[in-house]
């Protein structure tokens, strides 16, 4: 099967990588992808940005670069990458609203950049569909304007995997090689363990696929991991007694790593819970997890479509990377948070979009009813995701109001003491 990864035979809808288009084609593609990004930006601004306060994890990250607050304790599992994105805003203002808008703009730009990388690997409508599916998840919407690292690992993984496929296809594409290193480095800055799970399947692909066995690909992966992870390793030596000690302490804080299948916990977290620890809470709205059951067969469907097209690389590789990124959180962590799987969702959106594009193509040719059914299901699921995002944002607003109401009482107690 390995040799099929590198074949370039044009085949059915949803898998064909069309030749480079001219200026008109690039503008058309950019317009389509920009429309997806703009819709993502609008949803963030309307649903999440207004009135939401900083969560505990955000407070820790923001405090590291804040002008007016002492730095909170920075525990062993955390990495400082997200603070670099916070710093430009923290240097100018303490406004949470400005911080939210800043991150919403950054997330929108990152989504557009990632989709643009993939447009040379798959047809632009398929890439746009994948972007819309990922951006439409409540967890992607909710964490877009937040100072949290998981979504940025997702963008880095999507970007690096796309660059890897482009560099594997074209040995002369030096920009794609730089993109591999940059994507892995960025992921390592945000969450070093996730960067390992990102680089591992890409390195294995180099070893397995004959057409991809080039040292330049491995060097790009290694360079990205070293550059991005250097700060975390140096900090481990300076503050935590060494890398092994930091990893051990990180495991303790996260409940210890071992065999802890968390599928049910992750499923419950899809109800809009930002953290499920312990996850023995009732599952109030099972309908919020329906798309999770549809995800595996759609990924398989996309893989089958691509394999039959004799060009499975742009579909099978993101599916493989998605599985590797999801594995530690599904198998070895005994609690759940929907944001943990954002990198896996970003990459799984590619084969899902290929599968849906194939279904739509069949529908146009043979049955308008099938196309209508698929569109209706996607629209219904998107509406449900928007509702969950709105509920999660409402809870954040309620928490902010409660904390603000407690401030005067705390200040009075401080004066009395």
Short mmCIF file of C-alpha atoms in Angstrom, two decimals:
data_model
loop_
_atom_site.label_atom_id
_atom_site.label_comp_id
_atom_site.label_asym_id
_atom_site.label_seq_id
_atom_site.Cartn_x
_atom_site.Cartn_y
_atom_site.Cartn_z
CA UNK A 1 0.00 0.00 0.00
CA UNK A 2 2.87 2.38 0.72
CA UNK A 3 3.65 3.12 -2.94
CA UNK A 4 0.12 4.48 -3.42
CA UNK A 5 0.90 7.41 -1.14
CA UNK A 6 3.11 8.98 -3.74
CA UNK A 7 1.05 8.41 -6.88
CA UNK A 8 -0.37 11.43 -8.62
CA UNK A 9 -3.04 9.97 -10.90
CA UNK A 10 -6.01 12.35 -11.37
CA UNK A 11 -9.19 10.67 -10.22
CA UNK A 12 -12.68 11.20 -8.78
CA UNK A 13 -14.08 14.33 -7.13
CA UNK A 14 -12.78 15.21 -3.73
CA UNK A 15 -9.31 13.72 -4.22
CA UNK A 16 -7.95 15.25 -7.42
CA UNK A 17 -5.09 17.69 -6.93
CA UNK A 18 -5.55 20.11 -9.79
CA UNK A 19 -2.61 21.80 -11.50
CA UNK A 20 -1.52 25.22 -10.40
CA UNK A 21 -4.03 27.78 -11.64
CA UNK A 22 -3.37 31.27 -12.92
CA UNK A 23 -4.06 34.56 -11.22
CA UNK A 24 -7.81 34.27 -11.81
CA UNK A 25 -7.92 30.80 -10.27
CA UNK A 26 -5.87 31.91 -7.27
CA UNK A 27 -8.17 34.87 -6.68
CA UNK A 28 -11.21 32.61 -6.92
CA UNK A 29 -9.73 30.14 -4.47
CA UNK A 30 -8.66 32.91 -2.11
CA UNK A 31 -12.16 34.38 -2.19
CA UNK A 32 -13.70 31.02 -1.32
CA UNK A 33 -11.29 30.29 1.51
CA UNK A 34 -11.47 33.85 2.80
CA UNK A 35 -15.26 33.53 3.00
CA UNK A 36 -14.85 30.54 5.33
CA UNK A 37 -12.35 32.47 7.47
CA UNK A 38 -14.62 35.52 7.54
CA UNK A 39 -17.56 33.43 8.72
CA UNK A 40 -15.33 32.03 11.46
CA UNK A 41 -14.32 35.53 12.52
CA UNK A 42 -17.92 36.73 12.58
CA UNK A 43 -19.08 33.78 14.70
CA UNK A 44 -16.31 34.43 17.23
CA UNK A 45 -17.05 38.14 17.45
CA UNK A 46 -20.79 37.61 17.85
CA UNK A 47 -20.92 34.54 20.09
CA UNK A 48 -17.76 34.44 22.19
CA UNK A 49 -15.97 37.78 22.40
CA UNK A 50 -18.60 40.01 24.09
CA UNK A 51 -18.38 39.95 27.87
CA UNK A 52 -16.48 36.70 28.39
CA UNK A 53 -13.88 36.69 31.15
CA UNK A 54 -10.53 35.01 31.56
CA UNK A 55 -10.57 31.40 32.71
CA UNK A 56 -8.08 30.09 35.24
CA UNK A 57 -5.62 28.76 32.67
CA UNK A 58 -5.83 31.98 30.70
CA UNK A 59 -5.15 33.97 33.86
CA UNK A 60 -1.97 31.98 34.44
CA UNK A 61 -0.75 32.58 30.89
CA UNK A 62 -1.70 36.25 30.75
CA UNK A 63 -0.17 36.98 34.15
CA UNK A 64 3.26 35.94 32.89
CA UNK A 65 3.42 39.07 30.71
CA UNK A 66 0.92 41.36 32.45
CA UNK A 67 2.00 44.84 33.52
CA UNK A 68 -0.35 45.07 36.50
CA UNK A 69 -0.49 41.59 38.01
CA UNK A 70 2.15 39.28 39.49
CA UNK A 71 2.97 36.17 37.53
CA UNK A 72 0.92 33.20 38.70
CA UNK A 73 2.57 29.87 39.48
CA UNK A 74 3.62 28.24 36.20
CA UNK A 75 3.26 24.48 36.62
CA UNK A 76 5.43 21.87 34.93
CA UNK A 77 3.05 20.80 32.11
CA UNK A 78 2.62 24.33 30.77
CA UNK A 79 4.62 25.87 27.94
CA UNK A 80 5.15 29.57 27.33
CA UNK A 81 4.30 29.71 23.65
CA UNK A 82 0.86 31.22 24.18
CA UNK A 83 2.34 34.03 26.29
CA UNK A 84 4.26 35.22 23.22
CA UNK A 85 0.93 35.79 21.48
CA UNK A 86 -0.48 37.53 24.55
CA UNK A 87 2.53 39.83 25.04
CA UNK A 88 1.80 42.45 22.33
CA UNK A 89 -1.65 43.15 23.81
CA UNK A 90 -0.52 42.91 27.43
CA UNK A 91 2.13 45.54 26.74
CA UNK A 92 -0.54 48.03 25.68
CA UNK A 93 -3.69 47.32 27.66
CA UNK A 94 -5.31 45.21 30.35
CA UNK A 95 -8.61 45.02 28.45
CA UNK A 96 -9.96 41.49 28.15
CA UNK A 97 -12.14 42.60 25.23
CA UNK A 98 -9.10 43.77 23.27
CA UNK A 99 -7.33 40.50 24.05
CA UNK A 100 -10.35 38.57 22.79
CA UNK A 101 -10.52 40.51 19.54
CA UNK A 102 -6.76 40.12 19.05
CA UNK A 103 -6.95 36.36 19.36
CA UNK A 104 -10.04 36.16 17.16
CA UNK A 105 -8.17 38.01 14.41
CA UNK A 106 -5.08 35.83 14.85
CA UNK A 107 -7.13 32.63 14.76
CA UNK A 108 -8.92 33.77 11.62
CA UNK A 109 -5.64 34.57 9.89
CA UNK A 110 -4.17 31.22 10.99
CA UNK A 111 -7.16 29.32 9.60
CA UNK A 112 -6.88 31.11 6.26
CA UNK A 113 -3.14 30.43 6.08
CA UNK A 114 -3.62 26.72 6.79
CA UNK A 115 -6.36 26.40 4.16
CA UNK A 116 -4.20 28.21 1.61
CA UNK A 117 -1.41 25.67 2.16
CA UNK A 118 -3.83 22.82 1.39
CA UNK A 119 -5.30 24.32 -1.77
CA UNK A 120 -2.47 22.85 -3.87
CA UNK A 121 -3.14 19.40 -2.47
CA UNK A 122 -6.93 19.18 -2.84
CA UNK A 123 -9.56 21.14 -4.77
CA UNK A 124 -10.35 24.48 -3.15
CA UNK A 125 -14.04 23.63 -2.51
CA UNK A 126 -12.99 20.50 -0.59
CA UNK A 127 -10.45 22.51 1.42
CA UNK A 128 -13.08 25.14 2.12
CA UNK A 129 -15.50 22.46 3.29
CA UNK A 130 -12.85 21.01 5.61
CA UNK A 131 -12.17 24.48 7.01
CA UNK A 132 -15.86 25.13 7.53
CA UNK A 133 -16.37 21.81 9.29
CA UNK A 134 -13.49 22.44 11.68
CA UNK A 135 -14.27 26.12 12.27
CA UNK A 136 -17.92 25.26 12.87
CA UNK A 137 -17.22 23.07 15.90
CA UNK A 138 -18.23 24.78 19.14
CA UNK A 139 -14.83 24.09 20.67
CA UNK A 140 -13.05 25.75 17.72
CA UNK A 141 -15.32 28.78 18.02
CA UNK A 142 -15.08 29.01 21.80
CA UNK A 143 -11.29 28.79 21.97
CA UNK A 144 -10.58 31.00 18.95
CA UNK A 145 -10.57 34.23 21.01
CA UNK A 146 -9.01 32.63 24.09
CA UNK A 147 -5.41 32.65 25.29
CA UNK A 148 -5.14 28.87 25.27
CA UNK A 149 -2.60 26.74 23.37
CA UNK A 150 -4.63 23.80 22.04
CA UNK A 151 -6.18 25.53 19.03
CA UNK A 152 -2.77 26.85 18.04
CA UNK A 153 -1.37 23.33 18.10
CA UNK A 154 -4.24 22.40 15.78
CA UNK A 155 -3.32 25.14 13.32
CA UNK A 156 0.36 24.20 13.54
CA UNK A 157 -0.43 20.52 12.88
CA UNK A 158 -2.66 21.31 9.91
CA UNK A 159 -0.05 23.68 8.49
CA UNK A 160 2.92 21.35 9.03
CA UNK A 161 1.13 18.32 7.55
CA UNK A 162 0.12 20.30 4.47
CA UNK A 163 3.68 21.57 4.03
CA UNK A 164 4.99 18.03 4.48
CA UNK A 165 2.80 16.73 1.67
CA UNK A 166 3.82 19.58 -0.61
CA UNK A 167 7.52 19.06 0.12
CA UNK A 168 7.14 15.30 -0.39
CA UNK A 169 5.53 15.90 -3.77
CA UNK A 170 8.01 18.55 -4.89
CA UNK A 171 11.60 18.08 -3.65
CA UNK A 172 12.44 21.58 -4.84
CA UNK A 173 9.81 23.29 -2.68
CA UNK A 174 12.09 24.83 -0.07
CA UNK A 175 9.31 27.02 1.26
CA UNK A 176 7.33 23.89 2.14
CA UNK A 177 10.38 22.46 3.97
CA UNK A 178 10.61 25.66 5.98
CA UNK A 179 6.90 25.34 6.67
CA UNK A 180 7.37 21.85 8.12
CA UNK A 181 10.05 23.12 10.51
CA UNK A 182 8.03 26.20 11.37
CA UNK A 183 4.82 24.28 12.02
CA UNK A 184 6.47 21.69 14.25
CA UNK A 185 8.42 24.41 16.10
CA UNK A 186 5.25 26.39 16.71
CA UNK A 187 3.46 23.31 18.03
CA UNK A 188 6.41 22.62 20.34
CA UNK A 189 6.31 26.17 21.67
CA UNK A 190 2.65 25.72 22.52
CA UNK A 191 2.63 22.12 23.81
CA UNK A 192 5.87 20.14 23.46
CA UNK A 193 4.30 16.67 23.97
CA UNK A 194 1.78 17.37 21.21
CA UNK A 195 4.63 18.33 18.88
CA UNK A 196 6.16 14.89 19.46
CA UNK A 197 2.89 13.19 18.51
CA UNK A 198 2.76 15.42 15.43
CA UNK A 199 6.30 14.73 14.25
CA UNK A 200 6.24 10.98 14.95
CA UNK A 201 3.76 9.90 12.23
CA UNK A 202 5.35 12.28 9.73
CA UNK A 203 8.76 10.74 10.40
CA UNK A 204 7.26 7.26 10.07
CA UNK A 205 5.76 8.26 6.71
CA UNK A 206 9.23 9.21 5.50
CA UNK A 207 10.48 5.75 6.45
CA UNK A 208 7.53 3.84 4.99
CA UNK A 209 6.78 5.60 1.69
CA UNK A 210 9.56 4.99 -0.87
CA UNK A 211 9.00 8.27 -2.70
CA UNK A 212 9.30 10.25 0.52
CA UNK A 213 12.58 8.81 1.81
CA UNK A 214 14.54 12.04 1.75
CA UNK A 215 16.78 13.32 4.54
CA UNK A 216 15.50 16.87 4.02
CA UNK A 217 12.07 15.93 5.34
CA UNK A 218 13.52 14.36 8.48
CA UNK A 219 15.86 17.30 8.99
CA UNK A 220 12.95 19.73 8.77
CA UNK A 221 11.00 17.74 11.36
CA UNK A 222 14.00 17.47 13.68
CA UNK A 223 14.90 21.15 13.32
CA UNK A 224 11.38 22.21 14.16
CA UNK A 225 11.21 19.98 17.23
CA UNK A 226 14.61 21.15 18.52
CA UNK A 227 14.02 24.87 17.96
CA UNK A 228 10.47 24.83 19.31
CA UNK A 229 11.20 22.61 22.28
CA UNK A 230 14.47 24.24 23.34
CA UNK A 231 12.85 26.82 25.62
CA UNK A 232 10.83 24.16 27.46
CA UNK A 233 13.91 21.96 27.93
CA UNK A 234 16.07 24.86 29.14
CA UNK A 235 13.38 25.92 31.58
CA UNK A 236 13.18 22.33 32.80
CA UNK A 237 16.88 22.45 33.66
CA UNK A 238 16.68 25.85 35.33
CA UNK A 239 13.45 25.53 37.30
CA UNK A 240 12.36 21.91 37.57
CA UNK A 241 15.54 19.96 38.19
CA UNK A 242 15.95 18.64 34.66
CA UNK A 243 13.83 17.35 31.78
CA UNK A 244 13.02 13.97 33.34
CA UNK A 245 12.02 15.63 36.59
CA UNK A 246 9.75 18.05 34.76
CA UNK A 247 8.10 15.28 32.78
CA UNK A 248 7.56 13.31 35.97
CA UNK A 249 6.05 16.32 37.74
CA UNK A 250 3.87 17.10 34.72
CA UNK A 251 2.54 13.55 34.84
CA UNK A 252 1.72 13.89 38.54
CA UNK A 253 -0.16 17.15 38.01
CA UNK A 254 -2.17 15.59 35.19
CA UNK A 255 -3.14 12.62 37.31
CA UNK A 256 -0.41 10.23 36.22
CA UNK A 257 -0.04 8.71 32.80
CA UNK A 258 -1.20 5.15 32.31
CA UNK A 259 -3.88 3.13 30.61
CA UNK A 260 -6.94 5.35 31.09
CA UNK A 261 -9.35 5.10 28.14
CA UNK A 262 -11.29 8.37 28.15
CA UNK A 263 -13.64 7.96 25.19
CA UNK A 264 -16.77 8.29 27.35
CA UNK A 265 -15.32 11.30 29.17
CA UNK A 266 -14.48 13.08 25.94
CA UNK A 267 -17.96 12.34 24.66
CA UNK A 268 -19.52 13.96 27.74
CA UNK A 269 -17.28 16.99 27.35
CA UNK A 270 -18.87 17.71 23.97
CA UNK A 271 -21.87 19.02 25.89
CA UNK A 272 -20.00 22.31 26.25
CA UNK A 273 -17.87 21.42 29.25
CA UNK A 274 -14.49 23.12 29.22
CA UNK A 275 -13.12 20.61 31.74
CA UNK A 276 -14.46 17.24 32.83
CA UNK A 277 -12.39 16.20 35.87
CA UNK A 278 -13.68 13.92 37.24
CA UNK A 279 -16.13 13.24 34.45
CA UNK A 280 -18.89 11.58 36.45
CA UNK A 281 -21.43 14.26 35.56
CA UNK A 282 -24.72 13.53 33.77
CA UNK A 283 -24.75 13.79 30.00
CA UNK A 284 -27.50 16.37 29.63
CA UNK A 285 -27.67 16.62 25.84
CA UNK A 286 -26.58 13.41 24.09
CA UNK A 287 -27.41 15.00 20.74
CA UNK A 288 -24.25 17.11 21.07
CA UNK A 289 -22.16 13.97 20.60
CA UNK A 290 -23.86 12.57 17.52
CA UNK A 291 -21.25 14.04 15.20
CA UNK A 292 -18.56 12.20 17.18
CA UNK A 293 -20.10 8.85 16.17
CA UNK A 294 -20.24 9.98 12.55
CA UNK A 295 -16.59 11.05 12.52
CA UNK A 296 -14.88 7.61 12.24
CA UNK A 297 -17.01 6.30 9.34
CA UNK A 298 -16.64 9.60 7.49
CA UNK A 299 -12.86 9.49 7.92
CA UNK A 300 -12.83 5.91 6.67
CA UNK A 301 -15.08 6.91 3.78
CA UNK A 302 -12.67 9.68 2.81
CA UNK A 303 -9.73 7.30 3.01
CA UNK A 304 -11.49 4.72 0.82
CA UNK A 305 -12.41 7.41 -1.71
CA UNK A 306 -8.81 8.61 -1.88
CA UNK A 307 -7.40 5.08 -2.09
CA UNK A 308 -9.68 4.23 -4.98
CA UNK A 309 -8.53 7.43 -6.64
CA UNK A 310 -4.95 6.11 -6.34
CA UNK A 311 -3.88 9.28 -4.57
CA UNK A 312 -4.41 8.60 -0.88
CA UNK A 313 -1.51 10.66 0.51
CA UNK A 314 -3.35 13.96 1.09
CA UNK A 315 -6.13 12.05 2.87
CA UNK A 316 -4.53 9.09 4.64
CA UNK A 317 -1.64 11.08 6.11
CA UNK A 318 -3.82 13.68 7.90
CA UNK A 319 -6.02 10.84 9.17
CA UNK A 320 -2.93 9.08 10.56
CA UNK A 321 -1.60 12.25 12.19
CA UNK A 322 -5.04 12.97 13.65
CA UNK A 323 -5.14 9.51 15.24
CA UNK A 324 -1.67 9.98 16.75
CA UNK A 325 -2.54 13.40 18.17
CA UNK A 326 -5.75 12.05 19.70
CA UNK A 327 -4.24 8.84 21.13
CA UNK A 328 -2.62 10.21 24.33
CA UNK A 329 -5.78 12.07 25.36
CA UNK A 330 -8.10 9.19 24.54
CA UNK A 331 -5.98 6.42 26.06
CA UNK A 332 -3.60 7.76 28.71
CA UNK A 333 -5.26 10.71 30.48
CA UNK A 334 -7.96 10.00 33.06
CA UNK A 335 -9.99 13.17 32.47
CA UNK A 336 -11.29 15.09 29.49
CA UNK A 337 -11.53 18.50 27.91
CA UNK A 338 -12.89 19.01 24.43
CA UNK A 339 -9.98 21.32 23.57
CA UNK A 340 -7.48 18.46 23.92
CA UNK A 341 -8.68 16.94 20.65
CA UNK A 342 -8.67 20.14 18.59
CA UNK A 343 -5.51 19.14 16.67
CA UNK A 344 -7.06 15.78 15.79
CA UNK A 345 -10.30 17.43 14.66
CA UNK A 346 -8.42 19.89 12.42
CA UNK A 347 -6.69 17.07 10.53
CA UNK A 348 -9.67 14.70 10.53
CA UNK A 349 -11.67 17.41 8.77
CA UNK A 350 -9.66 16.71 5.59
CA UNK A 351 -10.80 13.09 5.01
CA UNK A 352 -14.31 13.98 6.24
CA UNK A 353 -14.54 16.75 3.64
CA UNK A 354 -13.31 14.38 0.92
CA UNK A 355 -15.98 11.86 1.88
CA UNK A 356 -18.74 14.48 1.93
CA UNK A 357 -17.56 15.95 -1.36
CA UNK A 358 -17.83 12.50 -2.89
CA UNK A 359 -21.34 12.07 -1.53
CA UNK A 360 -22.35 15.46 -2.92
CA UNK A 361 -20.87 14.55 -6.31
CA UNK A 362 -22.83 11.29 -6.37
CA UNK A 363 -25.91 13.23 -5.41
CA UNK A 364 -25.60 15.63 -8.33
CA UNK A 365 -25.15 12.81 -10.76
CA UNK A 366 -27.68 10.30 -9.42
CA UNK A 367 -29.80 11.53 -6.59
CA UNK A 368 -30.57 15.10 -5.52
CA UNK A 369 -32.22 13.61 -2.46
CA UNK A 370 -28.89 12.30 -1.15
CA UNK A 371 -27.25 15.69 -1.60
CA UNK A 372 -30.14 17.42 0.12
CA UNK A 373 -30.00 14.99 3.02
CA UNK A 374 -26.26 15.50 3.48
CA UNK A 375 -26.61 19.28 3.38
CA UNK A 376 -29.49 19.19 5.85
CA UNK A 377 -27.53 17.05 8.30
CA UNK A 378 -24.47 19.31 8.05
CA UNK A 379 -26.61 22.43 8.54
CA UNK A 380 -28.40 20.91 11.54
CA UNK A 381 -25.14 19.88 13.16
CA UNK A 382 -23.63 23.32 12.55
CA UNK A 383 -26.64 24.97 14.21
CA UNK A 384 -26.21 22.68 17.20
CA UNK A 385 -22.52 23.54 17.46
CA UNK A 386 -23.30 27.25 17.42
CA UNK A 387 -25.81 26.75 20.22
CA UNK A 388 -23.29 24.89 22.37
CA UNK A 389 -20.68 27.61 21.77
CA UNK A 390 -23.20 30.24 22.81
CA UNK A 391 -24.02 28.31 26.00
CA UNK A 392 -20.34 27.94 26.89
CA UNK A 393 -19.80 31.66 26.34
CA UNK A 394 -22.84 32.46 28.51
CA UNK A 395 -21.34 30.43 31.35
CA UNK A 396 -18.09 32.35 31.00
CA UNK A 397 -20.00 35.63 31.21
CA UNK A 398 -21.84 34.46 34.31
CA UNK A 399 -18.55 33.49 35.96
CA UNK A 400 -17.10 36.90 35.15
CA UNK A 401 -20.09 38.68 36.70
CA UNK A 402 -19.81 36.53 39.82
CA UNK A 403 -16.10 37.22 40.19
CA UNK A 404 -16.59 40.95 39.62
CA UNK A 405 -19.30 41.00 42.29
CA UNK A 406 -16.92 39.38 44.76
CA UNK A 407 -14.13 41.93 44.23
CA UNK A 408 -15.55 44.71 46.51
CA UNK A 409 -16.06 42.25 49.37
CA UNK A 410 -12.51 40.94 49.01
CA UNK A 411 -11.15 44.47 49.04
CA UNK A 412 -13.07 45.28 52.23
CA UNK A 413 -11.66 42.19 53.89
CA UNK A 414 -8.17 43.20 52.78
CA UNK A 415 -8.62 46.65 54.34
CA UNK A 416 -9.87 45.14 57.61
CA UNK A 417 -6.89 42.86 57.84
#
